Short mmCIF file of C-alpha atoms in Angstrom, two decimals:
data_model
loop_
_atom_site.label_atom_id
_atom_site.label_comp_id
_atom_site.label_asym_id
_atom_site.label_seq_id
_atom_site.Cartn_x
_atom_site.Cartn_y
_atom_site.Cartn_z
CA UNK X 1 -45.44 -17.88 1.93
CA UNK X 2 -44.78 -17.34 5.42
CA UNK X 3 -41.41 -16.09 5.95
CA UNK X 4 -38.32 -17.88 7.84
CA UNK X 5 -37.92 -18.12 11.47
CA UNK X 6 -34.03 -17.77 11.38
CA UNK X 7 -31.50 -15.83 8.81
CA UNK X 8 -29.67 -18.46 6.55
CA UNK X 9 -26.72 -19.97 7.08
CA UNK X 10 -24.89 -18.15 4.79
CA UNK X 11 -26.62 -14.46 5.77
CA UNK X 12 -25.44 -15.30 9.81
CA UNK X 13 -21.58 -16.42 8.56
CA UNK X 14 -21.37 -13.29 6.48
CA UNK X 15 -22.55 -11.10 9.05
CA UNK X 16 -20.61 -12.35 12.27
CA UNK X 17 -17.73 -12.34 9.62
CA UNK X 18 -18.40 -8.79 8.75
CA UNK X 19 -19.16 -7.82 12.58
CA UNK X 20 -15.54 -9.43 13.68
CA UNK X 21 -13.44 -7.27 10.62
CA UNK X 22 -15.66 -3.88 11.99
CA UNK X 23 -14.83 -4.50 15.42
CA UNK X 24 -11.35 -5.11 14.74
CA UNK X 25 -10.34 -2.34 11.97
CA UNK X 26 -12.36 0.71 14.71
CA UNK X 27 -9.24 0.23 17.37
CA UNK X 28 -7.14 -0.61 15.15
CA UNK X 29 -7.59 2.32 13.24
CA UNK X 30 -7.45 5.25 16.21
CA UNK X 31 -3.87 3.18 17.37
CA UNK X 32 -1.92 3.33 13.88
CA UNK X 33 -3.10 7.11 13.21
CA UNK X 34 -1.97 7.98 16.35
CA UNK X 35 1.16 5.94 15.97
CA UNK X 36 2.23 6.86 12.54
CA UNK X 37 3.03 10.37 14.19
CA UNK X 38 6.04 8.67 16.89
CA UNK X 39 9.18 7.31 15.21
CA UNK X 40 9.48 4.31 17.38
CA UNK X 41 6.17 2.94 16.28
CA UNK X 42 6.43 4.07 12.86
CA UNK X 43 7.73 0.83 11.63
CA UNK X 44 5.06 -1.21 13.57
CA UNK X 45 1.84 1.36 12.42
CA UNK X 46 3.18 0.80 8.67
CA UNK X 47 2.54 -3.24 9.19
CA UNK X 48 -0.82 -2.44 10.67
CA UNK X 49 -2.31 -0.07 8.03
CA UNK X 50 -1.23 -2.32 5.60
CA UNK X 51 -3.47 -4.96 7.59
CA UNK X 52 -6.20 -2.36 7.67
CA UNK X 53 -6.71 -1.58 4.28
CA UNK X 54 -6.92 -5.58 3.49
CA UNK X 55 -9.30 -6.13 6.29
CA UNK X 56 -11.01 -2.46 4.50
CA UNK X 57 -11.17 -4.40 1.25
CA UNK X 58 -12.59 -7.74 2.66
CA UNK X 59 -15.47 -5.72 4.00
CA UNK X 60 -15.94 -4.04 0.99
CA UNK X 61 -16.45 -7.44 -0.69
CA UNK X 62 -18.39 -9.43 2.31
CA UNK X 63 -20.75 -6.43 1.86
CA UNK X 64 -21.42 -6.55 -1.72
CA UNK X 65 -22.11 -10.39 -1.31
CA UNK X 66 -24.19 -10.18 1.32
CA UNK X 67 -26.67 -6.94 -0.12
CA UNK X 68 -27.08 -9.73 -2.72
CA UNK X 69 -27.60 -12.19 -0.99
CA UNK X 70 -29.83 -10.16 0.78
CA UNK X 71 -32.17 -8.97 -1.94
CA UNK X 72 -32.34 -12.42 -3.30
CA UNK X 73 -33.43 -14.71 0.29
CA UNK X 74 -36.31 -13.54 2.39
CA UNK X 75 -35.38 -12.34 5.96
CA UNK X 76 -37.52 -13.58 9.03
CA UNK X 77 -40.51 -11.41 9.67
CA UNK X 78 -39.93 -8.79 12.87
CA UNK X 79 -42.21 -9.56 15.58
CA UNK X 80 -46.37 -8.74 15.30
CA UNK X 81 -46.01 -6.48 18.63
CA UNK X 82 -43.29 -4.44 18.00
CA UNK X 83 -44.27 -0.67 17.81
CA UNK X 84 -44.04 1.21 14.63
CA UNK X 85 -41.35 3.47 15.98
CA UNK X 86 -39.14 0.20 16.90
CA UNK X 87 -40.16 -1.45 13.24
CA UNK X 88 -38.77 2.32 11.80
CA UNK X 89 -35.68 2.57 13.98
CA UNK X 90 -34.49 -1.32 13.45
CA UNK X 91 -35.21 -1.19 9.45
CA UNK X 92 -33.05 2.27 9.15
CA UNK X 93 -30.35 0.78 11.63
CA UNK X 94 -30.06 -1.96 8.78
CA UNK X 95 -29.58 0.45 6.10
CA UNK X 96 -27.45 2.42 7.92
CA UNK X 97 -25.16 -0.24 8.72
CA UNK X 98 -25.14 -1.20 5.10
CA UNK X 99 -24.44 2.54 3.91
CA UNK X 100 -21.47 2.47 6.27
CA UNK X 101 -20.22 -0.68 5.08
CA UNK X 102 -19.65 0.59 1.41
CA UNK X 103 -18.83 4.09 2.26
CA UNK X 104 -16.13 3.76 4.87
CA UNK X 105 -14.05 1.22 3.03
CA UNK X 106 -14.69 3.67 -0.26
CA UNK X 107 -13.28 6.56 1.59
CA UNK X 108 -10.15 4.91 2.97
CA UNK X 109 -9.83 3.63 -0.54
CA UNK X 110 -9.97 6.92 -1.65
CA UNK X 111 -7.93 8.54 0.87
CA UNK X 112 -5.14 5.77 0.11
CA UNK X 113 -5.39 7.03 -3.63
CA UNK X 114 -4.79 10.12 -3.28
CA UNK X 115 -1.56 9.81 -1.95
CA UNK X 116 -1.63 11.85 0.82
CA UNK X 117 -0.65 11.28 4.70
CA UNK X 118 -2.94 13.46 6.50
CA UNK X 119 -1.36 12.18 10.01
CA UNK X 120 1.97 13.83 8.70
CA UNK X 121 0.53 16.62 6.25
CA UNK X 122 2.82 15.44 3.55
CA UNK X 123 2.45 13.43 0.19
CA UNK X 124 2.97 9.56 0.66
CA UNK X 125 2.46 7.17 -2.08
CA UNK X 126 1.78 3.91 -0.61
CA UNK X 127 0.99 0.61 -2.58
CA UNK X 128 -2.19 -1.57 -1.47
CA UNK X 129 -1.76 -5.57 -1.68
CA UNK X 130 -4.32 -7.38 -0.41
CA UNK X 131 -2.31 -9.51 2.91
CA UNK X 132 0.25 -9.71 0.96
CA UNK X 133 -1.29 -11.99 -1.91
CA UNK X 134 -1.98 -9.37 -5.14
CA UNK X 135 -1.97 -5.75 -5.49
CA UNK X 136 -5.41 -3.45 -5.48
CA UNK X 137 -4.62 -0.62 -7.82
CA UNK X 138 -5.57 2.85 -6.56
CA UNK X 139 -8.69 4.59 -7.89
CA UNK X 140 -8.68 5.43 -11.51
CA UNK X 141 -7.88 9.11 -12.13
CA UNK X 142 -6.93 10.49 -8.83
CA UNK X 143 -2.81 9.94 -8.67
CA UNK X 144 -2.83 11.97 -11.86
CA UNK X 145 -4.92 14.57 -9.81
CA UNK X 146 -2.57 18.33 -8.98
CA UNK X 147 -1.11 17.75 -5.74
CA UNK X 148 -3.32 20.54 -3.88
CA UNK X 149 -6.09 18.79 -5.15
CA UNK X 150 -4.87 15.41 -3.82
CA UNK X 151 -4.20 16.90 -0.44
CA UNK X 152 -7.27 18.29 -0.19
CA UNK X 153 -9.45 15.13 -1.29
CA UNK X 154 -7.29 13.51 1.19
CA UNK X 155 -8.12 15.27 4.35
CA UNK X 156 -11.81 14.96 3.24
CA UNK X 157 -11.64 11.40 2.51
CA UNK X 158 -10.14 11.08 6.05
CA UNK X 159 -12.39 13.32 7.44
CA UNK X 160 -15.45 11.26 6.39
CA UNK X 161 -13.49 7.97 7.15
CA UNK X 162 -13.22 8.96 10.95
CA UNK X 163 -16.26 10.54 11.53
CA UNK X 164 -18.29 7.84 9.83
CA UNK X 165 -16.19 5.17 12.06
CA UNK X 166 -17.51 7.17 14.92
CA UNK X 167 -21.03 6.72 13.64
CA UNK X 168 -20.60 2.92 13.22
CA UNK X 169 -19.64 3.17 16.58
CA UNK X 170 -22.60 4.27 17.77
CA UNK X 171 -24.74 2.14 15.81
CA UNK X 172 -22.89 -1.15 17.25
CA UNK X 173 -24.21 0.45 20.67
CA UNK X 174 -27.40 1.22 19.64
CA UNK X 175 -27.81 -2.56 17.58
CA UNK X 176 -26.60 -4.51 20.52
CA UNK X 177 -28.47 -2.99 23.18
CA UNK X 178 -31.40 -3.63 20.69
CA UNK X 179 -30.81 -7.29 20.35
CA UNK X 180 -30.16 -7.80 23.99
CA UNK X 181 -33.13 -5.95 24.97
CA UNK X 182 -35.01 -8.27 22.98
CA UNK X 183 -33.69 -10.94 24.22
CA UNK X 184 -33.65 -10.32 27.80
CA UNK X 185 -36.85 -7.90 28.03
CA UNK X 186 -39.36 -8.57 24.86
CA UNK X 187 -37.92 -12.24 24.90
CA UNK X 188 -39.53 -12.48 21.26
CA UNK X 189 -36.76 -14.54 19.84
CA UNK X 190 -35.46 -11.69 17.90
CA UNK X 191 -31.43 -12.23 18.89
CA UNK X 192 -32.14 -16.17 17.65
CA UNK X 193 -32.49 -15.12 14.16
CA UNK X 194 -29.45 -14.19 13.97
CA UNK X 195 -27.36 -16.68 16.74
CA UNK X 196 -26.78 -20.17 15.33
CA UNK X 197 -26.46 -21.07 19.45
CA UNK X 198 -30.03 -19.82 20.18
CA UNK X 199 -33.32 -21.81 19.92
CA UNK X 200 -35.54 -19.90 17.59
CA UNK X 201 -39.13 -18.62 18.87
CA UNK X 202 -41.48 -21.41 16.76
CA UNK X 203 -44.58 -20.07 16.96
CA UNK X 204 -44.45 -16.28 17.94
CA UNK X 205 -45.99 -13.87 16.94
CA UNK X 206 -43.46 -12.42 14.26
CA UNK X 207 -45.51 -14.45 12.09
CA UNK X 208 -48.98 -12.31 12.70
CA UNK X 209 -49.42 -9.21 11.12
CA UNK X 210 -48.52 -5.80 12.86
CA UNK X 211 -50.48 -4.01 15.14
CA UNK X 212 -49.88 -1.05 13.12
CA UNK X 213 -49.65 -0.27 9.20
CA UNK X 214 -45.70 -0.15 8.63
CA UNK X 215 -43.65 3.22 7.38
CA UNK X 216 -43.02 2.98 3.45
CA UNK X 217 -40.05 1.06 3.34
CA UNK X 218 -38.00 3.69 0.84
CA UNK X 219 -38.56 6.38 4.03
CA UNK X 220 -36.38 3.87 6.35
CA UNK X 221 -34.15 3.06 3.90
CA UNK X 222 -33.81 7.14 3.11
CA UNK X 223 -33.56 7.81 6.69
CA UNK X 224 -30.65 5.44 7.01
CA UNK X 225 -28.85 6.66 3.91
CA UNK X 226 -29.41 10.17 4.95
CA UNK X 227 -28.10 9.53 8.45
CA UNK X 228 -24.65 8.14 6.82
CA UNK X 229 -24.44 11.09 4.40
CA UNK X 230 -24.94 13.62 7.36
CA UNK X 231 -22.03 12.04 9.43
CA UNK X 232 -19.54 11.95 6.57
CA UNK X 233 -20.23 15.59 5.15
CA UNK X 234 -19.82 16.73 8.49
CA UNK X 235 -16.67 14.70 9.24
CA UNK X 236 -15.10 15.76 5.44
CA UNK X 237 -15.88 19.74 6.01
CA UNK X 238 -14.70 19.49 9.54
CA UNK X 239 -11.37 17.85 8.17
CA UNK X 240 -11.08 20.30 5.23
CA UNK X 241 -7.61 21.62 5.10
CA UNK X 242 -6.75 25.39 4.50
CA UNK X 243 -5.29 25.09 1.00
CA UNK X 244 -3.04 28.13 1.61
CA UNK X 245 -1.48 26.21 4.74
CA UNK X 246 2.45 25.66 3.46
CA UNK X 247 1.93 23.33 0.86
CA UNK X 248 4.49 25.13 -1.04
CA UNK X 249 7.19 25.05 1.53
CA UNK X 250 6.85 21.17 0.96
CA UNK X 251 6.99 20.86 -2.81
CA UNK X 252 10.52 19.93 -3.84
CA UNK X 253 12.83 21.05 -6.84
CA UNK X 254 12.75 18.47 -9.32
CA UNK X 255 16.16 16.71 -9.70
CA UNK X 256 18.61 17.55 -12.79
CA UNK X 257 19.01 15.53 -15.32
CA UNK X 258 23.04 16.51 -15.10
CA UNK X 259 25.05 14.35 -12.75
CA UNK X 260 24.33 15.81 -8.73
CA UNK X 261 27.28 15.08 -6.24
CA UNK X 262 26.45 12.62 -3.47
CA UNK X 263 28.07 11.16 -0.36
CA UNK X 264 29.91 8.23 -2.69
CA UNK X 265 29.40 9.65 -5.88
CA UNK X 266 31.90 11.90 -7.78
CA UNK X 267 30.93 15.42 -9.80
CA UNK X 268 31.19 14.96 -13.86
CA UNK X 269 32.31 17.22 -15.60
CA UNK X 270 29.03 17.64 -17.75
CA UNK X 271 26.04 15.91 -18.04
CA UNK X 272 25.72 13.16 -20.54
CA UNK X 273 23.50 13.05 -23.37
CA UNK X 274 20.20 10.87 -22.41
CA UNK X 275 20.86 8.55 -25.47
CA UNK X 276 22.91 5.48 -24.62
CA UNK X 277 26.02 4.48 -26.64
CA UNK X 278 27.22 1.24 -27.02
CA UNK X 279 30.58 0.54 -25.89
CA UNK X 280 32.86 0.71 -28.21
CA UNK X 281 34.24 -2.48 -28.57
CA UNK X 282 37.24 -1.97 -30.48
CA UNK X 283 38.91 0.23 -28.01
CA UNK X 284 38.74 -2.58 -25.17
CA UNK X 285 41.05 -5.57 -25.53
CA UNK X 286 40.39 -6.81 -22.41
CA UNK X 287 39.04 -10.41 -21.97
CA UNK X 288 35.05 -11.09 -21.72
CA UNK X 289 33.49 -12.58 -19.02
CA UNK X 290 30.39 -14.28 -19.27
CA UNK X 291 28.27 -13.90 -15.78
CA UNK X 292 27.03 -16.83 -14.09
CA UNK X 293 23.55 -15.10 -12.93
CA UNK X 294 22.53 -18.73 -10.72
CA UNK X 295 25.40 -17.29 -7.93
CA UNK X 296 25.57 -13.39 -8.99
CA UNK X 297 23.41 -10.66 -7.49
CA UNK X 298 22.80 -6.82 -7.13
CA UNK X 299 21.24 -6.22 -4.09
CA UNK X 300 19.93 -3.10 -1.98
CA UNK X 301 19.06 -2.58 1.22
CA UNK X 302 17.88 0.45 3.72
CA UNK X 303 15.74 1.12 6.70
CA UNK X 304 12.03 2.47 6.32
CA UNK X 305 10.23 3.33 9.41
CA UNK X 306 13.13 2.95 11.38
CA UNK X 307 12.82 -0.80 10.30
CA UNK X 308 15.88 -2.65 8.06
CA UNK X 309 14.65 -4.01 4.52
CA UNK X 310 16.80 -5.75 2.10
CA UNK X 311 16.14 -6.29 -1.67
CA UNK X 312 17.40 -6.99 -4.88
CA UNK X 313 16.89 -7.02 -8.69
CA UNK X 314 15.68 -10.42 -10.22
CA UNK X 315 16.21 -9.60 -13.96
CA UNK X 316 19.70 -7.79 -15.17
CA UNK X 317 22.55 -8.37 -17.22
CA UNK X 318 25.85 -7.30 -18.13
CA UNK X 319 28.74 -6.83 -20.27
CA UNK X 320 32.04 -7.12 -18.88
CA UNK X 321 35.62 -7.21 -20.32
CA UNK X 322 37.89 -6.72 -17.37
CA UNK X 323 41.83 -7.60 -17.08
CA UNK X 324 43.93 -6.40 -14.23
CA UNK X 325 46.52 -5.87 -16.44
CA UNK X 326 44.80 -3.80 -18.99
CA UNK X 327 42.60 -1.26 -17.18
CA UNK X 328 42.11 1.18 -19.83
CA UNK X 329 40.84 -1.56 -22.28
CA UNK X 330 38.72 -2.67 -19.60
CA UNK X 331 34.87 -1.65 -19.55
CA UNK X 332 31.41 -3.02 -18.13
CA UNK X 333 28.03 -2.35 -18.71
CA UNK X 334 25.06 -3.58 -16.72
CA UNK X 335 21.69 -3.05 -17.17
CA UNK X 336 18.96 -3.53 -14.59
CA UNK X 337 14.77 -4.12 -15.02
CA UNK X 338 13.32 -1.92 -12.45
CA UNK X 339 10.19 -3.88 -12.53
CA UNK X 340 12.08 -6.83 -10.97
CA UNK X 341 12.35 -4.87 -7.86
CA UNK X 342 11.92 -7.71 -4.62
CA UNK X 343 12.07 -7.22 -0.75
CA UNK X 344 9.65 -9.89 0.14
CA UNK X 345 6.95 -7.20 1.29
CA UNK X 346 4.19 -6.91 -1.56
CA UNK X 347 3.40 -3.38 -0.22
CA UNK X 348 7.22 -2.18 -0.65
CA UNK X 349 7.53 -3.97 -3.89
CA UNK X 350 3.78 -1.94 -5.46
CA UNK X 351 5.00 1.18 -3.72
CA UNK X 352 8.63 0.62 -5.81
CA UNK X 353 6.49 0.21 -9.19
CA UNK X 354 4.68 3.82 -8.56
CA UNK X 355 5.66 6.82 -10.39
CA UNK X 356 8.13 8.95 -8.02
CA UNK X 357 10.02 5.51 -7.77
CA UNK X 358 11.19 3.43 -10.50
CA UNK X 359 8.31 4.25 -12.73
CA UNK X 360 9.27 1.37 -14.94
CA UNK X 361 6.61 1.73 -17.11
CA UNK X 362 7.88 5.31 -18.29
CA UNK X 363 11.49 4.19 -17.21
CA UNK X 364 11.86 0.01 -17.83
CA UNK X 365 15.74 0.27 -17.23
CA UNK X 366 18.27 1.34 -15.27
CA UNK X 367 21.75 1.39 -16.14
CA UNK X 368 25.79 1.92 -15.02
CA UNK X 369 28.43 2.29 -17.45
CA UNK X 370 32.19 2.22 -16.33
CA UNK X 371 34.34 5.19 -17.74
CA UNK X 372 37.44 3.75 -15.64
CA UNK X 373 39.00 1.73 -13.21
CA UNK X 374 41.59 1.77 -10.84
CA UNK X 375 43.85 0.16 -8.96
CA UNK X 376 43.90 -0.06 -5.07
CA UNK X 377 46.55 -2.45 -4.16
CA UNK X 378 46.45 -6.19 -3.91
CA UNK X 379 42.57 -7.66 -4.95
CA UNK X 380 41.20 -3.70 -4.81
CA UNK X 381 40.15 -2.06 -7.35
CA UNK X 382 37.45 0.99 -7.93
CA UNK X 383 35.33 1.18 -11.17
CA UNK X 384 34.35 4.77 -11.80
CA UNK X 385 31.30 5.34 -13.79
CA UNK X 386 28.04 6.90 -15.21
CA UNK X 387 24.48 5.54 -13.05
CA UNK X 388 21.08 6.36 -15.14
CA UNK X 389 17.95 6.12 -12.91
CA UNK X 390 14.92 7.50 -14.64
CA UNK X 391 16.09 10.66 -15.98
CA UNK X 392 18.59 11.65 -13.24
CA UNK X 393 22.30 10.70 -13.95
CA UNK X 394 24.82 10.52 -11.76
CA UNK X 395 28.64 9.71 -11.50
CA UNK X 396 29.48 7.05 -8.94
CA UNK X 397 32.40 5.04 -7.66
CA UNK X 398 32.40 1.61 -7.18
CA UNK X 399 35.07 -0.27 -4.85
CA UNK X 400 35.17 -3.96 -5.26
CA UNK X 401 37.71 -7.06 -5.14
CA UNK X 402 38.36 -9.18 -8.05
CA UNK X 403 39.58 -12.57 -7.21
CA UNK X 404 40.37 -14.98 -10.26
CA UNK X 405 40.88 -18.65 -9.77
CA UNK X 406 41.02 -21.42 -12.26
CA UNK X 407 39.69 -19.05 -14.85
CA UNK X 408 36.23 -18.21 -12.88
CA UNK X 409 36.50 -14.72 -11.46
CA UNK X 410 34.68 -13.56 -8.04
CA UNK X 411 33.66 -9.60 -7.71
CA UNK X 412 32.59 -8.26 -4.41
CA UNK X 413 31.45 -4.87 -4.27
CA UNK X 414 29.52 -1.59 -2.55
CA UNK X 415 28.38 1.68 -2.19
CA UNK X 416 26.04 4.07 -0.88
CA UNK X 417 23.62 6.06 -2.98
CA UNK X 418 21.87 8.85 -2.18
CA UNK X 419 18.13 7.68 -3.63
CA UNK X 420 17.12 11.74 -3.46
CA UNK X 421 20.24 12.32 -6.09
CA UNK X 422 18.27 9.83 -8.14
CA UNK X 423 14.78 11.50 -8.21
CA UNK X 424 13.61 8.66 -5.81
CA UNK X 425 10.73 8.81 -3.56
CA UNK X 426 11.14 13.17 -3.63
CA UNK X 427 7.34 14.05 -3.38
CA UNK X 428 6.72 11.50 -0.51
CA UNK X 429 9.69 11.55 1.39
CA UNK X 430 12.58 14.00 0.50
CA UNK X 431 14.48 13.77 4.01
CA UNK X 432 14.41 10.52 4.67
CA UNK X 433 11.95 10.53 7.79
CA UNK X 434 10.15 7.93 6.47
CA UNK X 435 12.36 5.35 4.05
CA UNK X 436 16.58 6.33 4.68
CA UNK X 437 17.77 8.75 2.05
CA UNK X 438 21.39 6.49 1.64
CA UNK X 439 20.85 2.95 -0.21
CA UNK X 440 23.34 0.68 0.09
CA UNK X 441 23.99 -1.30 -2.91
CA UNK X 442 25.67 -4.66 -3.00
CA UNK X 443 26.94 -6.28 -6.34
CA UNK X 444 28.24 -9.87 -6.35
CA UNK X 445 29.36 -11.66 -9.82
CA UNK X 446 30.64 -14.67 -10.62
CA UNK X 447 31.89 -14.80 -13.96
CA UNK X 448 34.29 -16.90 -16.49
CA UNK X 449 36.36 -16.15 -18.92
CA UNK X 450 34.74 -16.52 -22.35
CA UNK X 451 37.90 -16.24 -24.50
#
């Protein structure tokens, strides 16, 4: 069967669509780890990695699809007169190519699992969502890795990232000066295999047999492998950190369970037992109040990167008997699923569900529970209380106005929290360089009387 004189249609869109991602990830890649380093661009690099790792991901699966596709549809036959050397050097470029397609979106896979920034020498758990559509988990096994041993793997994984985008590099070089010598010297029709716009060469002599017997296919394919596996164990033992070099100066104290005091927090006077009590119900004779949750919200907001976000929790509830008049029988408890976590960034809202966040899958709940209120004058009042987040607890204070008309009550309140007093985000970012240490926290209910 003689073989085709052009690619398919499908091998030439999945290669033009895999050439356009690779030509677009190699800048954009050498611009966002440069940029990550510079405050004022930190916000912008964030949105761009982000897009990297997606673009990283739709190579990874373009590639797989195509090496099918590949082993399953005959290519077009390389032309009769080439010389044995060229037929070696173009069937290894292939491989290589392929080999580099796999391994460098593996390695920044990798390198995003283990959780490390190697830019800023620090840990950095980031989330992966795939433009923003569904999340790609990280790589079984490594997030539960020592954290030496994740800093480590991540300079290596980096190390063979770079220096194997340096080596894909070269081989666009070395593949388009191939074609277009070809094209423009040879003029065998070569390029037109693989350009839809160019009139395949007919009746050339691709189609005779070679001047010379061929190298054993598994040496070109070896050669090609070997060539990738060269470049990245040079670029990962280049990249190797010392593992003596301050790691310890960067490790943080875990937080106490006991309450820590906090720019708009107050000190308790000891810490609480982790159990939760009910309220206790027949010490409050203050009315009930059932929320409307259509027109109430508890929302958060901060700055990451130097860049505002606002959130807010989908799923809560609470238990509220409040009366002006009776303060000391008054008392409210609400209770907050950390998994319903939203800022309208899928990347944020994966990196919120990770372990030195909200963990909800150890930790499904937060929870504040008022120990007293007080008076302020006119519509202000202050509700002191008891915060649980994961296993740090922490007294805050919580102003807010309470408006009541026609039996339908409106609450307004805020207050910052210190997220570091809450054992949140401590590993990757414990000063606040990267997402603000204060939170503010707004709460808005609208509520009626239920008795």
């Amino acid at each position: 069967m003689n073989a085709p004189n052009r690619y398919s249609a499908v091998a030439i869109a999945l290669h033009w669509a895999i050439a356009v991602c690779i030509l677009s990830m190699i800048p954009m890649g050498w611009w966002m780890t440069a940029a990550v380093e510079h405050r004022d661009s930190q916000a912008m690099a964030y949105r761009v990695f982000q897009i990297h790792k997606s673009i990283g991901f739709l190579i990874l699966a373009l590639t797989v699809v195509r090496i099918v596709w590949r082993l399953t549809h005959r290519p077009p036959a390389l032309p009769g007169e080439m010389k044995r050397w060229e037929r070696f050097a173009a069937n290894a470029t292939h491989v290589a190519f392929y080999a580099l397609m796999l391994a460098l979106p593996l390695t920044g896979w990798l390198y995003v699992s283990a959780g490390w920034a190697v830019a800023l020498d620090r840990a950095l758990e980031v989330a992966t969502s795939w433009f923003g559509l569904f999340p790609i988990p990280h790589l079984p096994g490594v997030a539960q890795l020592s954290t030496g041993v994740r800093r480590t793997l991540a300079f290596q994984a980096m190390g063979a990232h770079a220096a194997m985008a340096w080596g894909a590099v070269a081989l666009i070089v070395l593949h388009v000066g191939a074609a277009l010598k070809h094209q423009f010297l040879d003029r065998d029709g070569v390029l037109a295999h693989m350009a839809p716009f160019l009139k395949p060469a007919e009746d050339h002599a691709s189609a005779a047999a070679p001047k010379t017997a061929p190298a054993s296919p598994w040496i070109e394919r070896g050669a090609g492998v070997a060539l990738i596996a060269v470049v990245a164990m040079a670029g990962a033992v280049a990249a190797r950190p010392d593992p003596k070099s301050g790691l310890e100066t960067r490790r943080t104290a875990p937080v106490s369970t006991s309450a820590a005091s906090a720019p708009g927090t107050a000190p308790e006077a000891e810490a609480e037992p982790v159990a939760e009590a009910a309220p206790a119900e027949t010490a409050v004779k203050a009315g009930v109040w059932t929320i409307n949750r259509a027109v109430s919200s508890i929302a958060f907001g901060g700055t990451q990167s130097g860049a505002a976000f606002k959130g807010r929790f989908e799923q809560w509830e609470g238990r509220i008997r409040f009366d002006p008049q009776d303060l000391a029988g008054s008392k409210a408890v609400i209770t907050v699923q950390t998994n319903s976590a939203r800022t309208g960034d899928a990347t944020q809202e994966g990196s919120l569900q990770g372990a030195e966040w909200f963990d909800p899958g150890q930790y499904p709940t937060a929870r504040f529970e008022t120990t007293g209120f007080r008076a302020l004058g006119g519509d202000r009042y202050e509700a002191r209380g008891t915060l649980r987040i994961k296993d740090a607890r922490l007294s805050v204070v919580l102003p807010f106005t309470f408006r009541e008309a026609d039996g339908v009550a409106t609450v307004a309140g805020r207050l910052q929290l210190d997220r570091t007093a809450l054992n949140l985000g401590l590993e990757s970012d414990p000063t606040g360089d990267w997402v603000s240490k204060m939170i503010e926290v707004q709460v808005r209910v609208s509520a009626r009387r239920a008795d």
